């Protein structure tokens, strides 16, 4: 299920914004905040669909996001990521 009000549930909601908008090795620390976030996919889709250029969003740096956008410049990332998550859930359910 897609969460439209994802920012209210984000693991980073209590972090200082300066900790998520960093450069270099500090980005790895910011990405760790995203690792267990329940709305990581929604956050990433927001950043990709709106081509947000700065900060770590959904566990990806701006460089990582630019690479994805170059590969699929016209994609609706919400649809892509939602579909991938649905397939993963279906596979886990089938395997159970």
Short mmCIF file of C-alpha atoms in Angstrom, two decimals:
data_model
loop_
_atom_site.label_atom_id
_atom_site.label_comp_id
_atom_site.label_asym_id
_atom_site.label_seq_id
_atom_site.Cartn_x
_atom_site.Cartn_y
_atom_site.Cartn_z
CA UNK A 1 0.00 0.00 0.00
CA UNK A 2 1.36 3.40 -1.00
CA UNK A 3 1.57 6.03 1.76
CA UNK A 4 0.75 9.51 0.46
CA UNK A 5 1.54 11.30 3.72
CA UNK A 6 4.91 9.56 3.93
CA UNK A 7 6.82 12.47 5.45
CA UNK A 8 4.91 12.06 8.72
CA UNK A 9 6.20 8.47 9.00
CA UNK A 10 9.76 9.02 7.79
CA UNK A 11 12.64 7.82 9.95
CA UNK A 12 14.37 11.16 9.36
CA UNK A 13 11.49 13.31 10.62
CA UNK A 14 13.31 13.88 13.90
CA UNK A 15 16.74 14.41 12.34
CA UNK A 16 18.28 17.79 11.72
CA UNK A 17 17.98 18.60 7.99
CA UNK A 18 21.68 19.46 7.86
CA UNK A 19 22.44 15.78 8.53
CA UNK A 20 20.67 14.71 5.32
CA UNK A 21 22.12 17.37 3.03
CA UNK A 22 25.80 16.52 3.27
CA UNK A 23 28.63 15.66 0.91
CA UNK A 24 31.20 12.90 0.60
CA UNK A 25 31.53 10.22 3.25
CA UNK A 26 28.91 11.93 5.42
CA UNK A 27 26.31 10.75 2.89
CA UNK A 28 26.83 7.18 4.08
CA UNK A 29 25.73 8.20 7.57
CA UNK A 30 22.66 9.89 6.13
CA UNK A 31 21.83 6.78 4.10
CA UNK A 32 21.90 4.70 7.30
CA UNK A 33 18.95 6.73 8.60
CA UNK A 34 17.02 5.56 5.53
CA UNK A 35 17.95 1.90 5.90
CA UNK A 36 15.05 0.90 8.13
CA UNK A 37 12.61 3.61 7.12
CA UNK A 38 9.05 2.35 6.54
CA UNK A 39 8.44 4.93 3.77
CA UNK A 40 11.78 4.81 2.00
CA UNK A 41 10.16 3.92 -1.33
CA UNK A 42 7.72 6.83 -1.21
CA UNK A 43 10.52 9.23 -0.31
CA UNK A 44 12.69 8.01 -3.17
CA UNK A 45 9.81 8.28 -5.65
CA UNK A 46 9.18 11.86 -4.51
CA UNK A 47 12.80 12.82 -5.10
CA UNK A 48 13.01 11.09 -8.48
CA UNK A 49 9.68 12.35 -9.83
CA UNK A 50 10.48 15.91 -8.77
CA UNK A 51 14.16 15.67 -9.71
CA UNK A 52 15.29 16.91 -6.31
CA UNK A 53 18.95 17.68 -6.72
CA UNK A 54 20.28 17.83 -3.16
CA UNK A 55 20.45 15.55 -0.18
CA UNK A 56 19.85 11.91 0.57
CA UNK A 57 16.30 10.84 -0.22
CA UNK A 58 15.03 7.28 0.02
CA UNK A 59 18.52 6.05 0.75
CA UNK A 60 20.05 7.46 -2.43
CA UNK A 61 22.42 10.34 -3.02
CA UNK A 62 21.85 12.95 -5.69
CA UNK A 63 24.44 11.23 -7.92
CA UNK A 64 22.68 7.87 -7.59
CA UNK A 65 19.31 9.45 -8.37
CA UNK A 66 20.67 11.29 -11.42
CA UNK A 67 21.96 7.98 -12.79
CA UNK A 68 18.49 6.44 -12.50
CA UNK A 69 16.83 9.43 -14.13
CA UNK A 70 19.28 9.30 -17.05
CA UNK A 71 18.33 5.67 -17.67
CA UNK A 72 14.59 6.36 -17.63
CA UNK A 73 14.04 10.11 -18.07
CA UNK A 74 10.28 9.91 -18.66
CA UNK A 75 9.43 7.31 -16.03
CA UNK A 76 6.83 7.83 -13.36
CA UNK A 77 9.02 6.66 -10.50
CA UNK A 78 6.06 6.26 -8.20
CA UNK A 79 4.58 3.73 -10.63
CA UNK A 80 7.92 1.99 -11.16
CA UNK A 81 8.70 1.68 -7.45
CA UNK A 82 5.15 0.82 -6.42
CA UNK A 83 5.02 -1.94 -9.03
CA UNK A 84 8.39 -3.32 -7.92
CA UNK A 85 7.27 -3.36 -4.30
CA UNK A 86 4.00 -5.11 -5.21
CA UNK A 87 5.94 -7.79 -7.13
CA UNK A 88 8.28 -8.30 -4.18
CA UNK A 89 5.37 -8.67 -1.75
CA UNK A 90 3.66 -11.14 -4.10
CA UNK A 91 6.85 -13.19 -4.36
CA UNK A 92 7.32 -13.30 -0.58
CA UNK A 93 3.69 -14.33 -0.16
CA UNK A 94 4.04 -17.05 -2.80
CA UNK A 95 7.18 -18.39 -1.14
CA UNK A 96 5.52 -18.57 2.29
#
